[in-house]
């Protein structure tokens, strides 16, 4: 069993259009990986620009952080439904609404379960971490819009280096510096970190722009950044 988080940020292009070619490529890659390995797999998809656009308007109307989070959760589930459509018969037909519902689905099916958000106050990374914990997953793969974890913010510091490994304590310190609000959770939010830390879940970050990175990581390649305990 392995768990894959696909960053919502990579599902939309520069013009805010849905990156349907990338979603198709993901469906093909996921199919190949599950056929080749015969392992169970759960995918969690983020909310991306859809979440942020809706949250921005809701905030303008005075929506609370909780309401904004709920909009993010629903956006992530809508994105999940696109991947479910692309995976067709290989996917369970609907995203679960909670970890309890996920566990029911997981007992019922060998198909890929594609999830969005679960509850306010966390990001889809916490969903991914809870699922990896409850299923005793061999790895949690986080495919995102950067190559991995950097020593500093690469947007601000040109000297920032991509790290091959990072300890969970270092990741925790790094993420604690980020502000948290609906639609803007850090690369890995505090709830997700606590879950990964207490259960020592193998965690790897890599670029999600190339779905083949999933195949490479499942075959044991050390690309991106691995978290060590
Ligand atoms: P994410 O923050 O996880 O998606 O969920 P993203 O913005 O696409 O980020 P990456 O690229 O995947 O890392 C979107 C929003 O949905 C709400 C939060 O407001 C979050 O910012 N959310 C998501 C929750 O409140 N609870 C959840 O369980 C999941």
PDB file of C-alpha atoms and ligand atoms in Angstrom:
ATOM      1  CA  UNK A   1       0.000   0.000   0.000  1.00  0.00           C
ATOM      2  CA  UNK A   2       1.344   3.433  -0.895  1.00  0.00           C
ATOM      3  CA  UNK A   3      -0.135   6.929  -0.612  1.00  0.00           C
ATOM      4  CA  UNK A   4       0.375   9.733  -3.120  1.00  0.00           C
ATOM      5  CA  UNK A   5      -0.463  13.391  -2.553  1.00  0.00           C
ATOM      6  CA  UNK A   6      -0.758  15.362  -5.791  1.00  0.00           C
ATOM      7  CA  UNK A   7      -0.461  19.108  -5.189  1.00  0.00           C
ATOM      8  CA  UNK A   8      -3.491  21.080  -6.330  1.00  0.00           C
ATOM      9  CA  UNK A   9      -1.068  23.746  -7.560  1.00  0.00           C
ATOM     10  CA  UNK A  10       0.085  21.557 -10.466  1.00  0.00           C
ATOM     11  CA  UNK A  11      -3.442  20.810 -11.747  1.00  0.00           C
ATOM     12  CA  UNK A  12      -3.841  24.306 -13.229  1.00  0.00           C
ATOM     13  CA  UNK A  13      -1.660  26.068 -15.815  1.00  0.00           C
ATOM     14  CA  UNK A  14      -0.455  29.672 -16.012  1.00  0.00           C
ATOM     15  CA  UNK A  15      -3.777  30.751 -17.583  1.00  0.00           C
ATOM     16  CA  UNK A  16      -5.718  29.127 -14.705  1.00  0.00           C
ATOM     17  CA  UNK A  17      -6.940  26.413 -17.073  1.00  0.00           C
ATOM     18  CA  UNK A  18      -7.277  22.817 -15.869  1.00  0.00           C
ATOM     19  CA  UNK A  19      -4.161  20.918 -16.921  1.00  0.00           C
ATOM     20  CA  UNK A  20      -6.109  18.039 -18.452  1.00  0.00           C
ATOM     21  CA  UNK A  21      -3.081  16.564 -20.262  1.00  0.00           C
ATOM     22  CA  UNK A  22      -1.270  16.221 -16.952  1.00  0.00           C
ATOM     23  CA  UNK A  23      -4.328  14.635 -15.298  1.00  0.00           C
ATOM     24  CA  UNK A  24      -4.536  12.094 -18.182  1.00  0.00           C
ATOM     25  CA  UNK A  25      -0.823  11.337 -17.793  1.00  0.00           C
ATOM     26  CA  UNK A  26      -1.319  10.798 -14.064  1.00  0.00           C
ATOM     27  CA  UNK A  27      -4.184   8.386 -14.728  1.00  0.00           C
ATOM     28  CA  UNK A  28      -1.989   6.394 -17.148  1.00  0.00           C
ATOM     29  CA  UNK A  29       0.996   6.360 -14.772  1.00  0.00           C
ATOM     30  CA  UNK A  30      -1.112   5.339 -11.750  1.00  0.00           C
ATOM     31  CA  UNK A  31      -2.704   2.504 -13.787  1.00  0.00           C
ATOM     32  CA  UNK A  32       0.724   1.244 -14.867  1.00  0.00           C
ATOM     33  CA  UNK A  33       2.153   1.413 -11.359  1.00  0.00           C
ATOM     34  CA  UNK A  34      -0.738  -0.480  -9.733  1.00  0.00           C
ATOM     35  CA  UNK A  35      -0.704  -3.112 -12.503  1.00  0.00           C
ATOM     36  CA  UNK A  36       3.075  -3.581 -12.276  1.00  0.00           C
ATOM     37  CA  UNK A  37       3.309  -3.651  -8.467  1.00  0.00           C
ATOM     38  CA  UNK A  38      -0.122  -5.179  -7.684  1.00  0.00           C
ATOM     39  CA  UNK A  39      -0.169  -2.870  -4.653  1.00  0.00           C
ATOM     40  CA  UNK A  40      -3.087  -0.861  -3.308  1.00  0.00           C
ATOM     41  CA  UNK A  41      -2.825   2.880  -3.721  1.00  0.00           C
ATOM     42  CA  UNK A  42      -4.672   5.927  -2.401  1.00  0.00           C
ATOM     43  CA  UNK A  43      -4.335   9.358  -4.001  1.00  0.00           C
ATOM     44  CA  UNK A  44      -5.038  12.702  -2.330  1.00  0.00           C
ATOM     45  CA  UNK A  45      -5.517  15.768  -4.511  1.00  0.00           C
ATOM     46  CA  UNK A  46      -5.176  19.412  -3.372  1.00  0.00           C
ATOM     47  CA  UNK A  47      -7.515  22.320  -4.064  1.00  0.00           C
ATOM     48  CA  UNK A  48      -5.121  24.453  -6.135  1.00  0.00           C
ATOM     49  CA  UNK A  49      -6.215  27.643  -7.859  1.00  0.00           C
ATOM     50  CA  UNK A  50      -9.862  26.569  -7.731  1.00  0.00           C
ATOM     51  CA  UNK A  51      -9.752  26.664  -3.911  1.00  0.00           C
ATOM     52  CA  UNK A  52      -7.859  29.940  -3.767  1.00  0.00           C
ATOM     53  CA  UNK A  53     -10.159  31.721  -6.247  1.00  0.00           C
ATOM     54  CA  UNK A  54     -13.317  30.673  -4.388  1.00  0.00           C
ATOM     55  CA  UNK A  55     -11.794  31.388  -0.959  1.00  0.00           C
ATOM     56  CA  UNK A  56     -10.724  34.891  -2.073  1.00  0.00           C
ATOM     57  CA  UNK A  57     -14.287  35.787  -3.090  1.00  0.00           C
ATOM     58  CA  UNK A  58     -15.824  34.183   0.015  1.00  0.00           C
ATOM     59  CA  UNK A  59     -13.391  36.205   2.201  1.00  0.00           C
ATOM     60  CA  UNK A  60     -14.502  39.371   0.424  1.00  0.00           C
ATOM     61  CA  UNK A  61     -18.048  38.509   1.532  1.00  0.00           C
ATOM     62  CA  UNK A  62     -16.814  38.090   5.122  1.00  0.00           C
ATOM     63  CA  UNK A  63     -16.607  34.280   5.258  1.00  0.00           C
ATOM     64  CA  UNK A  64     -14.870  32.872   8.347  1.00  0.00           C
ATOM     65  CA  UNK A  65     -11.680  30.803   8.178  1.00  0.00           C
ATOM     66  CA  UNK A  66     -13.780  27.675   8.835  1.00  0.00           C
ATOM     67  CA  UNK A  67     -16.157  28.437   5.948  1.00  0.00           C
ATOM     68  CA  UNK A  68     -13.142  29.190   3.726  1.00  0.00           C
ATOM     69  CA  UNK A  69     -11.557  25.871   4.716  1.00  0.00           C
ATOM     70  CA  UNK A  70     -14.817  24.088   3.802  1.00  0.00           C
ATOM     71  CA  UNK A  71     -14.692  25.755   0.377  1.00  0.00           C
ATOM     72  CA  UNK A  72     -11.095  24.449   0.067  1.00  0.00           C
ATOM     73  CA  UNK A  73     -12.224  20.938   1.067  1.00  0.00           C
ATOM     74  CA  UNK A  74     -14.991  20.946  -1.557  1.00  0.00           C
ATOM     75  CA  UNK A  75     -12.589  22.311  -4.218  1.00  0.00           C
ATOM     76  CA  UNK A  76     -10.129  19.497  -3.503  1.00  0.00           C
ATOM     77  CA  UNK A  77     -12.977  16.956  -3.779  1.00  0.00           C
ATOM     78  CA  UNK A  78     -14.010  18.452  -7.112  1.00  0.00           C
ATOM     79  CA  UNK A  79     -10.407  18.085  -8.346  1.00  0.00           C
ATOM     80  CA  UNK A  80     -10.429  14.512  -6.993  1.00  0.00           C
ATOM     81  CA  UNK A  81     -13.535  13.800  -9.086  1.00  0.00           C
ATOM     82  CA  UNK A  82     -11.630  14.796 -12.233  1.00  0.00           C
ATOM     83  CA  UNK A  83      -8.887  12.268 -11.483  1.00  0.00           C
ATOM     84  CA  UNK A  84     -11.565   9.659 -10.645  1.00  0.00           C
ATOM     85  CA  UNK A  85     -13.086  10.299 -14.099  1.00  0.00           C
ATOM     86  CA  UNK A  86      -9.677   9.972 -15.758  1.00  0.00           C
ATOM     87  CA  UNK A  87      -8.935   6.729 -13.869  1.00  0.00           C
ATOM     88  CA  UNK A  88     -12.359   5.370 -14.825  1.00  0.00           C
ATOM     89  CA  UNK A  89     -12.771   1.716 -13.689  1.00  0.00           C
ATOM     90  CA  UNK A  90      -9.495   1.796 -11.787  1.00  0.00           C
ATOM     91  CA  UNK A  91     -10.874   4.283  -9.256  1.00  0.00           C
ATOM     92  CA  UNK A  92     -13.524   4.019  -6.546  1.00  0.00           C
ATOM     93  CA  UNK A  93     -16.455   6.097  -7.795  1.00  0.00           C
ATOM     94  CA  UNK A  94     -16.476   8.853  -5.158  1.00  0.00           C
ATOM     95  CA  UNK A  95     -14.082  10.678  -2.804  1.00  0.00           C
ATOM     96  CA  UNK A  96     -14.636   9.943   0.925  1.00  0.00           C
ATOM     97  CA  UNK A  97     -15.859  12.762   3.194  1.00  0.00           C
ATOM     98  CA  UNK A  98     -13.925  11.718   6.294  1.00  0.00           C
ATOM     99  CA  UNK A  99     -11.270   9.309   7.549  1.00  0.00           C
ATOM    100  CA  UNK A 100     -14.085   7.069   8.854  1.00  0.00           C
ATOM    101  CA  UNK A 101     -15.675   6.920   5.406  1.00  0.00           C
ATOM    102  CA  UNK A 102     -12.252   6.326   3.842  1.00  0.00           C
ATOM    103  CA  UNK A 103     -11.753   3.277   6.114  1.00  0.00           C
ATOM    104  CA  UNK A 104     -15.126   1.867   5.018  1.00  0.00           C
ATOM    105  CA  UNK A 105     -14.265   2.334   1.323  1.00  0.00           C
ATOM    106  CA  UNK A 106     -10.782   0.869   1.877  1.00  0.00           C
ATOM    107  CA  UNK A 107     -12.313  -2.319   3.338  1.00  0.00           C
ATOM    108  CA  UNK A 108     -14.773  -2.583   0.449  1.00  0.00           C
ATOM    109  CA  UNK A 109     -12.519  -2.020  -2.560  1.00  0.00           C
ATOM    110  CA  UNK A 110      -9.136  -2.776  -4.087  1.00  0.00           C
ATOM    111  CA  UNK A 111      -9.582   0.175  -6.478  1.00  0.00           C
ATOM    112  CA  UNK A 112      -7.679   3.442  -6.135  1.00  0.00           C
ATOM    113  CA  UNK A 113      -9.499   5.730  -3.689  1.00  0.00           C
ATOM    114  CA  UNK A 114      -9.047   9.381  -4.662  1.00  0.00           C
ATOM    115  CA  UNK A 115      -9.553  11.881  -1.831  1.00  0.00           C
ATOM    116  CA  UNK A 116      -9.851  15.637  -1.411  1.00  0.00           C
ATOM    117  CA  UNK A 117     -10.182  17.356   1.973  1.00  0.00           C
ATOM    118  CA  UNK A 118     -11.688  15.992   5.201  1.00  0.00           C
ATOM    119  CA  UNK A 119     -12.075  18.665   7.898  1.00  0.00           C
ATOM    120  CA  UNK A 120     -11.301  22.365   8.556  1.00  0.00           C
ATOM    121  CA  UNK A 121      -8.018  23.446  10.168  1.00  0.00           C
ATOM    122  CA  UNK A 122      -5.675  21.315   8.107  1.00  0.00           C
ATOM    123  CA  UNK A 123      -4.574  20.806   4.498  1.00  0.00           C
ATOM    124  CA  UNK A 124      -4.842  17.801   2.215  1.00  0.00           C
ATOM    125  CA  UNK A 125      -1.347  16.836   3.443  1.00  0.00           C
ATOM    126  CA  UNK A 126      -2.901  16.018   6.816  1.00  0.00           C
ATOM    127  CA  UNK A 127      -5.486  13.892   4.965  1.00  0.00           C
ATOM    128  CA  UNK A 128      -2.617  12.084   3.221  1.00  0.00           C
ATOM    129  CA  UNK A 129      -0.723  11.581   6.504  1.00  0.00           C
ATOM    130  CA  UNK A 130      -3.849  10.203   8.305  1.00  0.00           C
ATOM    131  CA  UNK A 131      -4.476   7.775   5.464  1.00  0.00           C
ATOM    132  CA  UNK A 132      -0.835   6.652   5.388  1.00  0.00           C
ATOM    133  CA  UNK A 133      -1.011   6.104   9.167  1.00  0.00           C
ATOM    134  CA  UNK A 134      -4.305   4.190   9.219  1.00  0.00           C
ATOM    135  CA  UNK A 135      -3.314   1.923   6.303  1.00  0.00           C
ATOM    136  CA  UNK A 136       0.262   1.419   7.545  1.00  0.00           C
ATOM    137  CA  UNK A 137       1.449   2.583   4.117  1.00  0.00           C
ATOM    138  CA  UNK A 138       4.995   1.772   3.043  1.00  0.00           C
ATOM    139  CA  UNK A 139       5.514   5.349   1.794  1.00  0.00           C
ATOM    140  CA  UNK A 140       3.796   8.721   1.479  1.00  0.00           C
ATOM    141  CA  UNK A 141       4.870  10.421  -1.742  1.00  0.00           C
ATOM    142  CA  UNK A 142       4.242  14.153  -1.969  1.00  0.00           C
ATOM    143  CA  UNK A 143       4.269  15.351  -5.577  1.00  0.00           C
ATOM    144  CA  UNK A 144       4.291  19.114  -5.579  1.00  0.00           C
ATOM    145  CA  UNK A 145       5.172  22.236  -7.572  1.00  0.00           C
ATOM    146  CA  UNK A 146       8.813  22.291  -6.416  1.00  0.00           C
ATOM    147  CA  UNK A 147      11.583  19.673  -6.811  1.00  0.00           C
ATOM    148  CA  UNK A 148      11.618  18.943  -3.085  1.00  0.00           C
ATOM    149  CA  UNK A 149      12.531  20.746   0.139  1.00  0.00           C
ATOM    150  CA  UNK A 150      15.097  23.558  -0.137  1.00  0.00           C
ATOM    151  CA  UNK A 151      17.527  24.880   2.481  1.00  0.00           C
ATOM    152  CA  UNK A 152      15.784  28.272   2.161  1.00  0.00           C
ATOM    153  CA  UNK A 153      13.032  29.906   0.081  1.00  0.00           C
ATOM    154  CA  UNK A 154      14.407  29.559  -3.494  1.00  0.00           C
ATOM    155  CA  UNK A 155      12.197  32.489  -4.603  1.00  0.00           C
ATOM    156  CA  UNK A 156      13.982  34.825  -2.169  1.00  0.00           C
ATOM    157  CA  UNK A 157      17.438  33.268  -1.786  1.00  0.00           C
ATOM    158  CA  UNK A 158      19.324  32.276  -4.982  1.00  0.00           C
ATOM    159  CA  UNK A 159      21.767  30.294  -2.793  1.00  0.00           C
ATOM    160  CA  UNK A 160      18.955  27.960  -1.603  1.00  0.00           C
ATOM    161  CA  UNK A 161      19.836  24.313  -2.248  1.00  0.00           C
ATOM    162  CA  UNK A 162      17.601  21.323  -2.897  1.00  0.00           C
ATOM    163  CA  UNK A 163      18.070  18.921   0.033  1.00  0.00           C
ATOM    164  CA  UNK A 164      18.457  15.154  -0.584  1.00  0.00           C
ATOM    165  CA  UNK A 165      17.315  14.501   2.978  1.00  0.00           C
ATOM    166  CA  UNK A 166      15.837  16.480   5.854  1.00  0.00           C
ATOM    167  CA  UNK A 167      15.100  15.357   9.391  1.00  0.00           C
ATOM    168  CA  UNK A 168      11.493  15.534  10.560  1.00  0.00           C
ATOM    169  CA  UNK A 169      12.619  17.979  13.293  1.00  0.00           C
ATOM    170  CA  UNK A 170      14.175  20.309  10.684  1.00  0.00           C
ATOM    171  CA  UNK A 171      11.056  20.090   8.513  1.00  0.00           C
ATOM    172  CA  UNK A 172       8.911  20.912  11.551  1.00  0.00           C
ATOM    173  CA  UNK A 173      11.027  24.006  12.386  1.00  0.00           C
ATOM    174  CA  UNK A 174      10.994  25.137   8.765  1.00  0.00           C
ATOM    175  CA  UNK A 175       7.210  24.771   8.395  1.00  0.00           C
ATOM    176  CA  UNK A 176       6.496  26.458  11.765  1.00  0.00           C
ATOM    177  CA  UNK A 177       7.718  29.769  10.254  1.00  0.00           C
ATOM    178  CA  UNK A 178       4.843  29.812   7.770  1.00  0.00           C
ATOM    179  CA  UNK A 179       1.602  31.649   8.287  1.00  0.00           C
ATOM    180  CA  UNK A 180      -1.481  29.388   8.098  1.00  0.00           C
ATOM    181  CA  UNK A 181      -4.841  30.399   6.673  1.00  0.00           C
ATOM    182  CA  UNK A 182      -7.497  28.779   4.494  1.00  0.00           C
ATOM    183  CA  UNK A 183      -6.092  28.161   1.008  1.00  0.00           C
ATOM    184  CA  UNK A 184      -2.527  28.911   2.155  1.00  0.00           C
ATOM    185  CA  UNK A 185      -1.198  26.036   4.222  1.00  0.00           C
ATOM    186  CA  UNK A 186       2.585  25.439   4.022  1.00  0.00           C
ATOM    187  CA  UNK A 187       4.236  22.671   1.967  1.00  0.00           C
ATOM    188  CA  UNK A 188       3.487  20.289   4.869  1.00  0.00           C
ATOM    189  CA  UNK A 189       1.152  21.535   7.619  1.00  0.00           C
ATOM    190  CA  UNK A 190       1.696  21.011  11.400  1.00  0.00           C
ATOM    191  CA  UNK A 191      -1.065  18.359  11.705  1.00  0.00           C
ATOM    192  CA  UNK A 192       0.524  16.360   8.871  1.00  0.00           C
ATOM    193  CA  UNK A 193       3.977  16.679  10.479  1.00  0.00           C
ATOM    194  CA  UNK A 194       2.746  15.413  13.868  1.00  0.00           C
ATOM    195  CA  UNK A 195       1.149  12.335  12.284  1.00  0.00           C
ATOM    196  CA  UNK A 196       4.204  11.487  10.161  1.00  0.00           C
ATOM    197  CA  UNK A 197       6.454  12.039  13.187  1.00  0.00           C
ATOM    198  CA  UNK A 198       4.544   9.864  15.672  1.00  0.00           C
ATOM    199  CA  UNK A 199       4.204   6.962  13.224  1.00  0.00           C
ATOM    200  CA  UNK A 200       7.554   7.437  11.438  1.00  0.00           C
ATOM    201  CA  UNK A 201       5.897   7.301   8.027  1.00  0.00           C
ATOM    202  CA  UNK A 202       8.458   7.234   5.187  1.00  0.00           C
ATOM    203  CA  UNK A 203       7.890  10.529   3.369  1.00  0.00           C
ATOM    204  CA  UNK A 204       9.353  11.746   0.097  1.00  0.00           C
ATOM    205  CA  UNK A 205       8.854  15.071  -1.706  1.00  0.00           C
ATOM    206  CA  UNK A 206       9.379  15.404  -5.474  1.00  0.00           C
ATOM    207  CA  UNK A 207       8.192  17.443  -8.426  1.00  0.00           C
ATOM    208  CA  UNK A 208       4.672  16.598  -9.546  1.00  0.00           C
ATOM    209  CA  UNK A 209       5.104  18.192 -12.961  1.00  0.00           C
ATOM    210  CA  UNK A 210       6.414  14.882 -14.269  1.00  0.00           C
ATOM    211  CA  UNK A 211       4.096  11.966 -13.324  1.00  0.00           C
ATOM    212  CA  UNK A 212       6.936   9.543 -14.154  1.00  0.00           C
ATOM    213  CA  UNK A 213       8.533  10.647 -10.868  1.00  0.00           C
ATOM    214  CA  UNK A 214       5.896   8.461  -9.219  1.00  0.00           C
ATOM    215  CA  UNK A 215       7.089   5.386 -11.158  1.00  0.00           C
ATOM    216  CA  UNK A 216      10.710   6.211 -10.309  1.00  0.00           C
ATOM    217  CA  UNK A 217      10.059   6.623  -6.577  1.00  0.00           C
ATOM    218  CA  UNK A 218       8.013   3.412  -6.389  1.00  0.00           C
ATOM    219  CA  UNK A 219      10.957   1.636  -8.065  1.00  0.00           C
ATOM    220  CA  UNK A 220      13.206   2.925  -5.266  1.00  0.00           C
ATOM    221  CA  UNK A 221      14.808   5.987  -6.913  1.00  0.00           C
ATOM    222  CA  UNK A 222      15.863   8.692  -4.460  1.00  0.00           C
ATOM    223  CA  UNK A 223      14.691  11.789  -6.312  1.00  0.00           C
ATOM    224  CA  UNK A 224      13.640  14.978  -4.565  1.00  0.00           C
ATOM    225  CA  UNK A 225      13.887  15.045  -0.756  1.00  0.00           C
ATOM    226  CA  UNK A 226      13.485  12.140   1.681  1.00  0.00           C
ATOM    227  CA  UNK A 227      12.455  12.799   5.268  1.00  0.00           C
ATOM    228  CA  UNK A 228      14.511  10.977   7.884  1.00  0.00           C
ATOM    229  CA  UNK A 229      13.652  10.219  11.535  1.00  0.00           C
TER     230      UNK A 229
HETATM  231  P1  LIG B   1      -4.677  22.249   0.109  1.00  0.00           P
HETATM  232  O1  LIG B   1      -4.075  23.475   0.753  1.00  0.00           O
HETATM  233  O2  LIG B   1      -4.231  20.976   0.637  1.00  0.00           O
HETATM  234  O3  LIG B   1      -4.463  22.289  -1.445  1.00  0.00           O
HETATM  235  O4  LIG B   1      -6.252  22.311   0.186  1.00  0.00           O
HETATM  236  P2  LIG B   1      -3.562  23.285  -2.303  1.00  0.00           P
HETATM  237  O5  LIG B   1      -3.862  24.704  -1.915  1.00  0.00           O
HETATM  238  O6  LIG B   1      -3.785  22.889  -3.695  1.00  0.00           O
HETATM  239  O7  LIG B   1      -2.104  22.997  -1.865  1.00  0.00           O
HETATM  240  P3  LIG B   1      -1.139  21.909  -2.473  1.00  0.00           P
HETATM  241  O8  LIG B   1      -0.599  22.478  -3.756  1.00  0.00           O
HETATM  242  O9  LIG B   1      -1.967  20.687  -2.707  1.00  0.00           O
HETATM  243  O10 LIG B   1      -0.111  21.706  -1.386  1.00  0.00           O
HETATM  244  C1  LIG B   1      -6.989  23.478  -0.177  1.00  0.00           C
HETATM  245  C2  LIG B   1      -7.591  24.125   1.040  1.00  0.00           C
HETATM  246  O11 LIG B   1      -8.664  23.331   1.532  1.00  0.00           O
HETATM  247  C3  LIG B   1      -8.761  23.424   2.950  1.00  0.00           C
HETATM  248  C4  LIG B   1      -7.657  24.384   3.370  1.00  0.00           C
HETATM  249  O12 LIG B   1      -8.173  25.705   3.417  1.00  0.00           O
HETATM  250  C5  LIG B   1      -6.655  24.254   2.241  1.00  0.00           C
HETATM  251  O13 LIG B   1      -5.779  25.361   2.099  1.00  0.00           O
HETATM  252  N1  LIG B   1      -8.678  22.063   3.547  1.00  0.00           N
HETATM  253  C6  LIG B   1      -8.167  21.005   2.844  1.00  0.00           C
HETATM  254  C7  LIG B   1      -9.152  21.855   4.834  1.00  0.00           C
HETATM  255  O14 LIG B   1      -9.595  22.789   5.525  1.00  0.00           O
HETATM  256  N2  LIG B   1      -9.136  20.588   5.350  1.00  0.00           N
HETATM  257  C8  LIG B   1      -8.674  19.510   4.667  1.00  0.00           C
HETATM  258  O15 LIG B   1      -8.730  18.365   5.187  1.00  0.00           O
HETATM  259  C9  LIG B   1      -8.152  19.742   3.381  1.00  0.00           C
END
